[in-house]
């Protein structure tokens, strides 16, 4: 963010200089571009233009919050180092900026984020108890008016604090900073009392004030409330931030519930902290704000995330999702997760959703990775818990054609039967479906209705077309019931002689798998070693291609679309050990 803003600052200053130069040359009225002249003159007072630009950006444009105090200090240090690196000689040294009020420690998810939330605190049930106890005002409206007046005073002090460091280039005194910190702390403390009441920490619930204060202190230490509306009042009062970027924690809510709780989140059912952070990002934004967040790919491909997907769609004018595999290359070293980069423009009346394909890439390609990303519009909404990973017109066309079939393969399944298909949930590049047990701990069973030929189902679920469907709709890691059941194919819609061809291909495929399989010892987590069959699926690719041709005719795909399917991620799926479905 600092580097991008530096470029914008520099370009603007250069352009302003040209306007002033043209004005002087052409004898334009002296007052013309007077604001430009003033800004340029201010910069001329500083020994290093670049240092001044970076310092101005840090104080006027960059704000950050993290629950870890260490992360906040590291962030400040890195910004300081960026500044110091611009100094080439002693005469260019200026006071370092004081960014303690820009980069803050606190819990992003706990606290009053907006003016609306803060106002409700003064007029809700908590206010009725709290105002009588702490403020002594019966009229909550007057209490909020008084609170807002105090906020305005603090904001003016903030502006002066920043102005003194940039325009005057002076070092702020300890007294100035302490006074500002005390004013801010007083407002935070008032909102902390309101919020604690919402969490059940009420003076009326304790026999002694001392006991109440101890309970309040414990709650505050564990929840670390951060009131965006107070800490960044000028920004939030103006509607919110212009740009929000981040890499939120991928932590299950159940794992931190013993430490702190969240309140009033529409996406709480998703039960992961990164989802709550996404909702908070929208809350601290205004219409037109652009958000860029790195999240697990499962955010846009699992039924559990339906509340998040609906929330984003109802609070955006456009959404773009870039989707990345974790093998062979990964976005973050050591993070073995499929990830998505979400770009969002906040607003109403969603006009566009675009996605990339599921991008597999080698580490050597990192430097060109983002420049080669391609998005494609998504209009398909058949699965409410999935935003398909498309990335091309061809992919969009294929999905549209197979969606024309309304009946799904899950209509052939039943609860109990002796007509079975066995499959494994594991495997990064292949999923195996067969008609016999394989002794794998990952093995699951599909019960088919008696009249359904299991080899026909095996053929369809072993096709590259199904694999592609699984890839664009799922989290690309866990094979769930939805990933199988919702594939739009029903063998009862296929003519008998054609269906016999498909079943024959399924039988040949299973026999070929058996022929190429080897017995291996697998050691599973927390279990003993197990000997099971390991399948070399890539050796059966010729049969799979014939199955795909059958399905292409069934769905009316073009030759180009068929070629797209049969060669989908073929480099990674067929290369080296990747032909082994047991590849983790």
Coordinates of C-alpha atoms in Angstrom, one line a residue:
X1 CA 0.0 0.0 0.0
X2 CA 2.8 2.4 0.8
X3 CA 4.6 1.7 -2.5
X4 CA 1.4 2.2 -4.5
X5 CA 0.5 5.4 -2.8
X6 CA 4.0 6.7 -3.2
X7 CA 3.6 6.3 -7.0
X8 CA 0.3 8.2 -6.9
X9 CA 1.7 11.0 -4.7
X10 CA 4.8 11.4 -7.0
X11 CA 2.7 11.4 -10.2
X12 CA 0.3 14.0 -8.7
X13 CA 3.2 16.3 -7.6
X14 CA 4.8 16.0 -11.0
X15 CA 1.6 16.9 -12.7
X16 CA 1.0 19.8 -10.3
X17 CA 4.5 21.1 -11.1
X18 CA 3.7 21.1 -14.8
X19 CA 0.4 23.1 -14.3
X20 CA 2.3 25.7 -12.2
X21 CA 5.1 25.9 -14.8
X22 CA 2.5 26.4 -17.6
X23 CA 0.7 29.0 -15.6
X24 CA 4.0 31.0 -15.0
X25 CA 4.9 30.7 -18.7
X26 CA 1.5 31.9 -20.0
X27 CA 1.1 34.7 -17.5
X28 CA -2.1 33.1 -16.0
X29 CA -3.6 34.9 -13.0
X30 CA -1.4 34.5 -9.9
X31 CA -4.2 32.9 -7.8
X32 CA -4.6 30.2 -10.4
X33 CA -3.3 26.9 -9.0
X34 CA -2.5 28.6 -5.7
X35 CA -3.2 25.4 -3.8
X36 CA -0.7 23.5 -6.1
X37 CA 1.9 26.2 -5.5
X38 CA 1.4 26.0 -1.7
X39 CA 1.8 22.2 -1.7
X40 CA 5.0 22.3 -3.8
X41 CA 6.4 25.0 -1.7
X42 CA 5.8 23.0 1.4
X43 CA 7.7 20.0 0.0
X44 CA 10.6 22.3 -1.0
X45 CA 11.1 23.0 2.7
X46 CA 12.1 19.4 3.3
X47 CA 15.6 18.1 2.5
X48 CA 14.3 14.8 1.1
X49 CA 11.1 14.9 -1.1
X50 CA 10.7 11.1 -1.0
X51 CA 11.1 11.0 2.8
X52 CA 8.4 13.6 3.1
X53 CA 6.0 11.8 0.8
X54 CA 6.4 8.5 2.6
X55 CA 5.9 10.2 6.0
X56 CA 2.8 12.0 4.7
X57 CA 1.3 8.7 3.5
X58 CA 2.0 6.9 6.7
X59 CA 0.3 9.6 8.8
X60 CA -2.6 10.5 6.4
X61 CA -3.4 7.4 4.5
X62 CA -2.4 4.2 6.3
X63 CA -4.3 2.6 9.2
X64 CA -4.1 -0.8 10.6
X65 CA -5.5 -3.1 13.4
X66 CA -4.2 -6.4 14.7
X67 CA -5.0 -8.4 17.8
X68 CA -1.3 -9.3 18.3
X69 CA 0.7 -6.5 19.8
X70 CA 3.9 -8.0 18.3
X71 CA 2.4 -7.8 14.8
X72 CA 1.6 -4.1 15.3
X73 CA 5.1 -3.3 16.5
X74 CA 6.6 -5.2 13.5
X75 CA 4.4 -3.2 11.1
X76 CA 5.5 0.1 12.6
X77 CA 9.2 -1.0 12.5
X78 CA 8.9 -1.9 8.8
X79 CA 7.4 1.5 8.0
X80 CA 10.1 3.2 9.9
X81 CA 12.8 1.3 8.0
X82 CA 11.2 2.3 4.7
X83 CA 11.6 5.9 5.8
X84 CA 15.1 5.6 7.1
X85 CA 16.2 3.9 3.9
X86 CA 15.5 7.2 2.0
X87 CA 18.1 9.1 4.0
X88 CA 21.4 9.4 2.1
X89 CA 23.1 12.0 4.3
X90 CA 22.8 13.4 7.9
X91 CA 21.2 16.6 6.7
X92 CA 18.2 14.8 5.4
X93 CA 17.2 13.3 8.7
X94 CA 13.8 14.5 10.0
X95 CA 11.8 13.4 13.0
X96 CA 10.2 10.0 12.5
X97 CA 6.4 10.0 12.4
X98 CA 4.5 9.0 15.5
X99 CA 2.1 6.3 14.1
X100 CA 0.8 5.0 17.4
X101 CA -2.7 6.3 16.6
X102 CA -2.7 4.9 13.0
X103 CA -1.5 1.3 13.6
X104 CA -3.4 0.0 16.6
X105 CA -3.7 -3.1 18.8
X106 CA -7.2 -4.5 19.3
X107 CA -9.8 -7.1 18.4
X108 CA -11.2 -6.2 15.0
X109 CA -14.3 -8.3 15.7
X110 CA -15.3 -6.9 19.2
X111 CA -16.4 -3.3 19.5
X112 CA -18.6 -0.6 18.0
X113 CA -17.6 -0.2 14.4
X114 CA -20.0 2.4 13.1
X115 CA -21.9 5.4 14.2
X116 CA -25.2 3.5 14.0
X117 CA -23.8 0.8 16.4
X118 CA -22.5 3.4 18.9
X119 CA -25.7 5.4 18.9
X120 CA -27.7 2.2 19.6
X121 CA -25.5 1.6 22.6
X122 CA -26.7 4.9 24.1
X123 CA -30.4 4.3 23.4
X124 CA -30.7 0.5 24.0
X125 CA -31.2 -1.5 27.1
X126 CA -27.6 -1.3 28.0
X127 CA -27.8 2.5 28.0
X128 CA -30.8 2.6 30.4
X129 CA -28.7 0.8 33.0
X130 CA -25.3 2.3 32.2
X131 CA -26.3 6.0 31.9
X132 CA -27.9 6.0 35.4
X133 CA -24.9 4.2 36.9
X134 CA -21.9 5.8 35.1
X135 CA -23.0 9.1 33.5
X136 CA -25.9 10.3 35.6
X137 CA -28.0 11.4 32.6
X138 CA -31.6 10.2 32.3
X139 CA -31.9 11.4 28.7
X140 CA -29.8 9.0 26.5
X141 CA -30.1 11.3 23.5
X142 CA -28.4 14.0 25.4
X143 CA -25.8 11.5 26.5
X144 CA -25.0 10.6 22.9
X145 CA -24.9 14.3 21.9
X146 CA -22.4 14.9 24.6
X147 CA -20.4 11.9 23.6
X148 CA -20.3 13.0 19.9
X149 CA -19.1 16.5 21.0
X150 CA -16.2 14.9 22.8
X151 CA -15.5 12.8 19.7
X152 CA -15.2 16.0 17.6
X153 CA -12.8 17.5 20.1
X154 CA -10.6 14.4 19.9
X155 CA -10.8 14.4 16.0
X156 CA -9.5 18.0 15.9
X157 CA -6.7 17.0 18.2
X158 CA -5.9 14.1 15.9
X159 CA -5.8 16.4 12.9
X160 CA -3.5 18.8 14.7
X161 CA -1.3 15.9 15.8
X162 CA -0.8 14.8 12.2
X163 CA -0.6 18.4 10.8
X164 CA 2.2 19.2 13.3
X165 CA 4.3 16.3 12.0
X166 CA 3.8 16.9 8.3
X167 CA 3.2 20.5 7.6
X168 CA 5.4 21.8 10.3
X169 CA 7.7 18.9 10.3
X170 CA 8.1 19.1 14.1
X171 CA 8.4 16.4 16.7
X172 CA 5.3 16.0 18.8
X173 CA 5.8 16.4 22.5
X174 CA 5.0 13.7 25.1
X175 CA 2.5 16.0 26.7
X176 CA 0.6 16.4 23.3
X177 CA 0.5 12.6 22.9
X178 CA -0.5 11.9 26.5
X179 CA -3.4 14.4 26.3
X180 CA -4.7 12.9 23.1
X181 CA -4.3 9.4 24.6
X182 CA -6.3 10.3 27.7
X183 CA -9.1 11.9 25.7
X184 CA -9.3 8.8 23.5
X185 CA -9.1 6.4 26.5
X186 CA -12.0 8.1 28.2
X187 CA -14.3 7.6 25.2
X188 CA -13.2 4.0 24.7
X189 CA -13.8 3.3 28.4
X190 CA -17.4 4.6 28.1
X191 CA -18.1 2.4 25.2
X192 CA -16.4 -0.6 26.9
X193 CA -19.0 -0.3 29.7
X194 CA -21.9 -0.4 27.3
X195 CA -20.4 -3.3 25.4
X196 CA -19.6 -5.3 28.5
X197 CA -23.3 -5.0 29.5
X198 CA -24.2 -6.6 26.2
X199 CA -21.9 -9.5 27.2
X200 CA -23.6 -9.9 30.5
X201 CA -21.2 -7.9 32.6
X202 CA -23.6 -5.6 34.5
X203 CA -23.1 -3.8 37.8
X204 CA -26.6 -4.8 38.8
X205 CA -25.7 -8.5 38.6
X206 CA -23.0 -8.3 41.3
X207 CA -23.4 -7.7 45.0
X208 CA -20.3 -5.5 45.3
X209 CA -18.8 -2.9 42.9
X210 CA -15.4 -4.4 43.4
X211 CA -16.6 -7.8 42.1
X212 CA -18.2 -6.1 39.1
X213 CA -14.9 -4.2 38.4
X214 CA -12.9 -7.4 38.5
X215 CA -15.3 -9.2 36.1
X216 CA -15.2 -6.2 33.8
X217 CA -11.4 -6.1 33.8
X218 CA -11.3 -9.9 33.0
X219 CA -13.7 -9.4 30.1
X220 CA -11.8 -6.5 28.7
X221 CA -8.5 -8.3 28.9
X222 CA -9.9 -11.4 27.1
X223 CA -12.0 -9.6 24.4
X224 CA -9.6 -6.6 23.8
X225 CA -12.5 -4.4 22.4
X226 CA -11.6 -2.1 19.6
X227 CA -14.1 0.7 18.8
X228 CA -13.5 1.7 15.2
X229 CA -16.0 4.5 15.5
X230 CA -13.9 6.1 18.2
X231 CA -10.3 5.2 17.2
X232 CA -10.8 6.4 13.6
X233 CA -13.7 8.7 14.1
X234 CA -12.9 11.1 11.3
X235 CA -12.9 8.2 8.8
X236 CA -15.9 6.4 10.1
X237 CA -17.9 9.6 10.5
X238 CA -17.2 10.3 6.8
X239 CA -18.7 6.9 5.9
X240 CA -15.7 4.6 6.2
X241 CA -12.4 3.6 4.6
X242 CA -11.7 4.0 0.9
X243 CA -9.7 0.7 0.6
X244 CA -9.5 -2.3 2.9
X245 CA -6.8 -5.0 2.5
X246 CA -5.9 -7.9 4.7
X247 CA -5.1 -11.5 5.4
X248 CA -7.4 -12.6 8.2
X249 CA -6.9 -15.5 10.5
X250 CA -8.2 -18.9 9.3
X251 CA -9.4 -20.1 12.7
X252 CA -12.5 -22.0 13.7
X253 CA -14.8 -20.0 16.0
X254 CA -15.1 -22.9 18.4
X255 CA -11.4 -22.8 19.0
X256 CA -11.4 -19.3 20.5
X257 CA -14.9 -19.2 22.1
X258 CA -13.3 -19.9 25.5
X259 CA -11.3 -16.7 25.0
X260 CA -13.8 -14.3 23.5
X261 CA -17.2 -14.2 21.9
X262 CA -18.5 -12.2 19.0
X263 CA -22.0 -10.5 18.9
X264 CA -24.4 -9.4 16.1
X265 CA -22.7 -10.9 13.1
X266 CA -25.0 -12.0 10.3
X267 CA -22.4 -14.6 9.2
X268 CA -22.0 -16.3 12.6
X269 CA -23.3 -19.6 11.3
X270 CA -20.2 -19.9 9.1
X271 CA -18.2 -20.3 12.4
X272 CA -14.8 -19.1 11.2
X273 CA -12.9 -15.9 12.1
X274 CA -12.0 -15.0 8.5
X275 CA -15.7 -14.8 7.6
X276 CA -16.4 -12.4 10.5
X277 CA -13.5 -10.3 9.4
X278 CA -15.0 -10.1 5.9
X279 CA -18.3 -8.9 7.4
X280 CA -16.4 -6.3 9.5
X281 CA -14.5 -5.1 6.4
X282 CA -17.9 -4.2 4.8
X283 CA -19.1 -2.5 8.0
X284 CA -16.1 -0.1 8.1
X285 CA -16.4 0.7 4.4
X286 CA -18.6 3.1 2.4
X287 CA -20.3 2.7 -0.9
X288 CA -17.6 2.4 -3.5
X289 CA -14.9 1.1 -1.2
X290 CA -12.7 -1.6 -2.7
X291 CA -11.7 -4.6 -0.5
X292 CA -9.0 -7.1 -1.2
X293 CA -8.7 -10.1 1.2
X294 CA -7.0 -13.4 1.0
X295 CA -9.2 -16.2 2.3
X296 CA -9.5 -20.0 2.1
X297 CA -10.9 -21.2 -1.2
X298 CA -13.7 -23.0 0.7
X299 CA -15.3 -19.6 1.4
X300 CA -16.9 -19.8 -2.1
X301 CA -17.4 -23.5 -2.5
X302 CA -19.1 -25.1 0.5
X303 CA -22.7 -25.0 1.8
X304 CA -21.4 -24.0 5.2
X305 CA -20.4 -20.6 3.7
X306 CA -23.9 -19.8 2.2
X307 CA -24.5 -17.0 4.7
X308 CA -21.1 -15.4 3.7
X309 CA -21.8 -15.7 -0.1
X310 CA -25.3 -14.2 0.4
X311 CA -23.9 -11.4 2.6
X312 CA -21.2 -10.5 0.0
X313 CA -23.7 -10.5 -2.9
X314 CA -26.1 -8.3 -1.1
X315 CA -23.4 -5.8 -0.2
X316 CA -21.4 -5.5 -3.4
X317 CA -21.7 -3.9 -6.9
X318 CA -19.1 -6.4 -8.1
X319 CA -17.1 -9.4 -6.9
X320 CA -13.9 -11.0 -8.3
X321 CA -12.5 -14.2 -7.0
X322 CA -9.1 -15.6 -8.0
X323 CA -8.6 -19.2 -7.0
X324 CA -5.3 -20.9 -6.3
X325 CA -4.2 -24.5 -5.6
X326 CA -1.6 -25.3 -3.0
X327 CA 0.2 -27.9 -5.2
X328 CA 2.7 -27.8 -6.8
X329 CA 3.1 -24.0 -6.1
X330 CA 1.4 -22.2 -3.1
X331 CA 0.8 -18.6 -2.3
X332 CA 2.3 -18.8 1.2
X333 CA 5.2 -21.1 2.0
X334 CA 4.1 -23.5 4.8
X335 CA 0.4 -22.8 4.3
X336 CA -1.0 -26.0 2.8
X337 CA -4.4 -24.5 1.9
X338 CA -6.2 -23.7 -1.3
X339 CA -6.6 -20.0 -1.2
X340 CA -8.7 -17.3 -2.9
X341 CA -8.1 -13.6 -3.4
X342 CA -11.4 -11.8 -3.1
X343 CA -11.8 -8.4 -4.6
X344 CA -15.0 -6.6 -3.7
X345 CA -16.5 -3.2 -4.5
X346 CA -18.9 -2.3 -1.7
X347 CA -22.4 -1.3 -2.6
X348 CA -25.9 -2.6 -3.5
X349 CA -27.4 -4.0 -6.7
X350 CA -24.8 -6.6 -7.6
X351 CA -24.0 -6.2 -11.3
X352 CA -21.0 -8.6 -11.9
X353 CA -19.4 -11.7 -10.4
X354 CA -16.2 -12.9 -12.0
X355 CA -13.9 -15.8 -11.2
X356 CA -10.7 -17.4 -12.4
X357 CA -10.3 -21.1 -13.0
X358 CA -8.7 -23.2 -10.3
X359 CA -5.1 -22.2 -10.9
X360 CA -2.4 -24.8 -10.6
X361 CA 1.1 -23.4 -11.0
X362 CA 4.8 -24.2 -10.5
X363 CA 6.8 -22.1 -8.1
X364 CA 8.9 -20.8 -11.0
X365 CA 5.9 -19.1 -12.4
X366 CA 5.3 -16.9 -9.3
X367 CA 6.7 -13.7 -10.8
X368 CA 4.2 -13.9 -13.7
X369 CA 1.3 -15.4 -11.8
X370 CA -0.9 -12.4 -11.3
X371 CA -0.3 -10.8 -14.6
X372 CA -1.7 -13.9 -16.4
X373 CA -4.9 -14.2 -14.3
X374 CA -8.1 -14.4 -16.5
X375 CA -11.6 -13.7 -15.1
X376 CA -14.9 -14.9 -16.6
X377 CA -18.4 -13.7 -15.6
X378 CA -20.5 -16.1 -13.5
X379 CA -24.2 -16.2 -13.9
X380 CA -24.8 -19.8 -12.7
X381 CA -26.4 -19.9 -9.2
X382 CA -27.8 -23.5 -9.1
X383 CA -25.6 -24.3 -6.1
X384 CA -26.1 -21.6 -3.5
X385 CA -23.0 -22.6 -1.6
X386 CA -20.7 -22.3 -4.6
X387 CA -19.4 -19.6 -6.9
X388 CA -18.0 -21.7 -9.9
X389 CA -14.4 -21.3 -10.7
X390 CA -14.5 -20.6 -14.5
X391 CA -11.9 -18.2 -15.9
X392 CA -12.8 -18.6 -19.6
X393 CA -15.7 -18.4 -22.1
X394 CA -15.3 -22.0 -22.8
X395 CA -15.7 -23.0 -19.2
X396 CA -18.8 -20.8 -19.0
X397 CA -20.3 -22.4 -22.1
X398 CA -19.7 -25.9 -20.8
X399 CA -21.3 -25.2 -17.5
X400 CA -24.4 -23.7 -19.2
X401 CA -24.8 -26.7 -21.4
X402 CA -24.6 -29.3 -18.7
X403 CA -26.9 -27.3 -16.5
X404 CA -29.6 -27.7 -19.1
X405 CA -30.0 -31.2 -17.8
X406 CA -32.3 -30.7 -14.7
X407 CA -32.1 -34.2 -13.3
X408 CA -29.0 -35.0 -11.2
X409 CA -27.0 -38.2 -10.6
X410 CA -28.0 -38.2 -7.0
X411 CA -31.5 -39.2 -8.1
X412 CA -30.1 -42.7 -8.7
X413 CA -29.0 -43.1 -5.1
X414 CA -30.8 -44.7 -2.2
X415 CA -30.2 -45.3 1.4
X416 CA -29.7 -49.1 1.5
X417 CA -29.1 -51.5 -1.4
X418 CA -26.7 -54.3 -2.5
X419 CA -26.0 -52.3 -5.8
X420 CA -22.9 -50.5 -4.7
X421 CA -20.1 -48.1 -5.8
X422 CA -17.0 -47.7 -3.7
X423 CA -15.0 -44.5 -3.8
X424 CA -12.2 -42.7 -2.0
X425 CA -12.4 -39.2 -0.7
X426 CA -8.6 -38.7 -0.9
X427 CA -6.4 -37.9 -3.8
X428 CA -5.3 -34.5 -5.1
X429 CA -5.4 -35.1 -8.8
X430 CA -7.8 -38.1 -9.2
X431 CA -10.8 -39.6 -7.4
X432 CA -11.3 -43.3 -7.7
X433 CA -14.7 -45.0 -8.1
X434 CA -14.9 -48.8 -8.4
X435 CA -17.3 -51.7 -7.7
X436 CA -15.2 -53.4 -5.1
X437 CA -13.6 -52.7 -1.7
X438 CA -10.1 -51.3 -1.7
X439 CA -9.3 -51.5 2.0
X440 CA -8.7 -47.8 2.3
X441 CA -9.6 -45.8 5.4
X442 CA -10.8 -43.1 3.0
X443 CA -13.3 -45.4 1.4
X444 CA -17.0 -44.6 1.2
X445 CA -20.0 -46.3 -0.4
X446 CA -22.8 -45.1 -2.8
X447 CA -26.0 -47.2 -2.6
X448 CA -27.7 -47.3 -6.0
X449 CA -31.2 -48.1 -6.9
X450 CA -31.6 -51.7 -8.1
X451 CA -32.3 -50.8 -11.8
X452 CA -29.2 -48.6 -12.1
X453 CA -26.1 -50.2 -13.7
X454 CA -23.2 -49.4 -11.3
X455 CA -20.6 -49.4 -14.2
X456 CA -22.5 -46.6 -15.9
X457 CA -22.3 -44.5 -12.7
X458 CA -18.6 -45.4 -12.3
X459 CA -17.9 -44.3 -15.8
X460 CA -19.5 -40.9 -15.4
X461 CA -17.9 -40.2 -12.0
X462 CA -14.5 -41.2 -13.4
X463 CA -14.7 -38.8 -16.4
X464 CA -12.6 -35.7 -16.8
X465 CA -15.9 -33.9 -17.2
X466 CA -17.0 -34.9 -13.7
X467 CA -13.5 -34.0 -12.4
X468 CA -13.8 -30.6 -13.9
X469 CA -17.3 -30.1 -12.4
X470 CA -15.9 -31.2 -9.0
X471 CA -13.0 -28.7 -9.4
X472 CA -15.2 -25.7 -10.3
X473 CA -17.8 -26.3 -7.6
X474 CA -16.0 -27.8 -4.6
X475 CA -13.2 -26.8 -2.3
X476 CA -10.9 -29.1 -4.4
X477 CA -9.9 -31.0 -1.4
X478 CA -12.8 -32.7 0.3
X479 CA -15.1 -35.0 -1.7
X480 CA -18.6 -34.5 -0.2
X481 CA -22.0 -35.8 -1.0
X482 CA -22.9 -32.6 -2.8
X483 CA -19.9 -32.9 -5.1
X484 CA -21.2 -36.2 -6.4
X485 CA -25.0 -35.9 -6.1
X486 CA -25.4 -32.7 -8.0
X487 CA -23.7 -33.7 -11.2
X488 CA -26.4 -33.2 -13.9
X489 CA -26.7 -36.7 -15.3
X490 CA -29.4 -39.3 -15.1
X491 CA -28.8 -42.6 -16.9
X492 CA -32.6 -43.1 -17.3
X493 CA -32.5 -40.2 -19.8
X494 CA -30.1 -42.1 -22.1
X495 CA -31.2 -44.6 -24.7
X496 CA -30.6 -48.3 -23.9
X497 CA -28.0 -49.0 -26.6
X498 CA -26.1 -45.8 -25.8
X499 CA -26.2 -46.6 -22.1
X500 CA -24.8 -50.1 -22.8
X501 CA -21.8 -48.4 -24.4
X502 CA -21.2 -46.3 -21.3
X503 CA -21.5 -49.3 -19.0
X504 CA -19.0 -51.2 -21.2
X505 CA -16.6 -48.3 -20.9
X506 CA -17.1 -48.3 -17.1
X507 CA -16.4 -52.0 -16.9
X508 CA -13.2 -51.7 -19.0
X509 CA -12.0 -48.8 -16.9
X510 CA -12.4 -50.8 -13.6
X511 CA -10.6 -53.8 -15.1
X512 CA -7.8 -51.5 -16.3
X513 CA -7.5 -49.9 -12.9
X514 CA -7.1 -53.3 -11.3
X515 CA -4.5 -54.4 -13.8
X516 CA -2.3 -51.3 -13.2
X517 CA -2.8 -51.2 -9.4
X518 CA -0.2 -52.0 -6.8
X519 CA -0.5 -52.9 -3.1
X520 CA 1.0 -50.3 -0.8
X521 CA 1.4 -49.7 2.9
X522 CA -0.3 -46.5 3.9
X523 CA 0.2 -44.9 7.4
X524 CA -2.8 -42.8 8.3
X525 CA -2.9 -40.2 11.0
X526 CA -3.5 -41.6 14.5
X527 CA -4.1 -45.1 13.1
X528 CA -2.0 -48.1 12.4
X529 CA -0.5 -49.0 9.0
X530 CA -2.9 -50.4 6.4
X531 CA -2.1 -52.3 3.2
X532 CA -4.4 -51.1 0.4
X533 CA -4.6 -50.8 -3.4
X534 CA -2.9 -47.8 -5.0
X535 CA -4.2 -46.9 -8.4
X536 CA -2.3 -45.5 -11.4
X537 CA -5.2 -43.7 -12.9
X538 CA -3.2 -41.9 -15.6
X539 CA -2.6 -45.2 -17.3
X540 CA -6.3 -45.5 -17.9
X541 CA -6.6 -42.0 -19.6
X542 CA -7.4 -43.5 -23.0
X543 CA -10.5 -45.1 -21.6
X544 CA -11.4 -41.9 -19.7
X545 CA -11.2 -39.9 -23.0
X546 CA -13.7 -42.3 -24.6
X547 CA -16.1 -41.7 -21.6
X548 CA -15.6 -38.0 -22.0
X549 CA -16.5 -38.2 -25.7
X550 CA -19.7 -40.1 -24.8
X551 CA -20.6 -37.4 -22.3
X552 CA -19.7 -34.6 -24.7
X553 CA -22.2 -36.0 -27.2
X554 CA -24.8 -36.4 -24.4
X555 CA -24.5 -32.7 -23.4
X556 CA -23.9 -31.3 -26.9
X557 CA -20.4 -30.0 -26.4
X558 CA -18.4 -28.8 -29.3
X559 CA -15.0 -30.3 -30.3
X560 CA -13.3 -27.3 -28.7
X561 CA -15.2 -27.8 -25.5
X562 CA -14.4 -31.6 -25.5
X563 CA -10.8 -30.9 -26.0
X564 CA -10.9 -28.4 -23.1
X565 CA -12.3 -31.1 -20.8
X566 CA -10.0 -34.0 -21.8
X567 CA -6.9 -31.8 -21.4
X568 CA -8.0 -30.0 -18.3
X569 CA -4.9 -29.5 -16.1
X570 CA -3.4 -32.4 -17.9
X571 CA 0.2 -31.3 -17.2
X572 CA -0.2 -31.6 -13.5
X573 CA -2.6 -34.6 -13.5
X574 CA -0.5 -36.8 -15.8
X575 CA 3.0 -35.7 -14.8
X576 CA 5.3 -37.7 -12.7
X577 CA 3.8 -39.2 -9.6
X578 CA 0.6 -37.3 -10.0
X579 CA -0.9 -40.2 -11.9
X580 CA -1.2 -41.9 -8.6
X581 CA -4.6 -41.1 -7.0
X582 CA -3.0 -41.7 -3.6
X583 CA -0.8 -38.6 -4.0
X584 CA -1.7 -36.6 -0.9

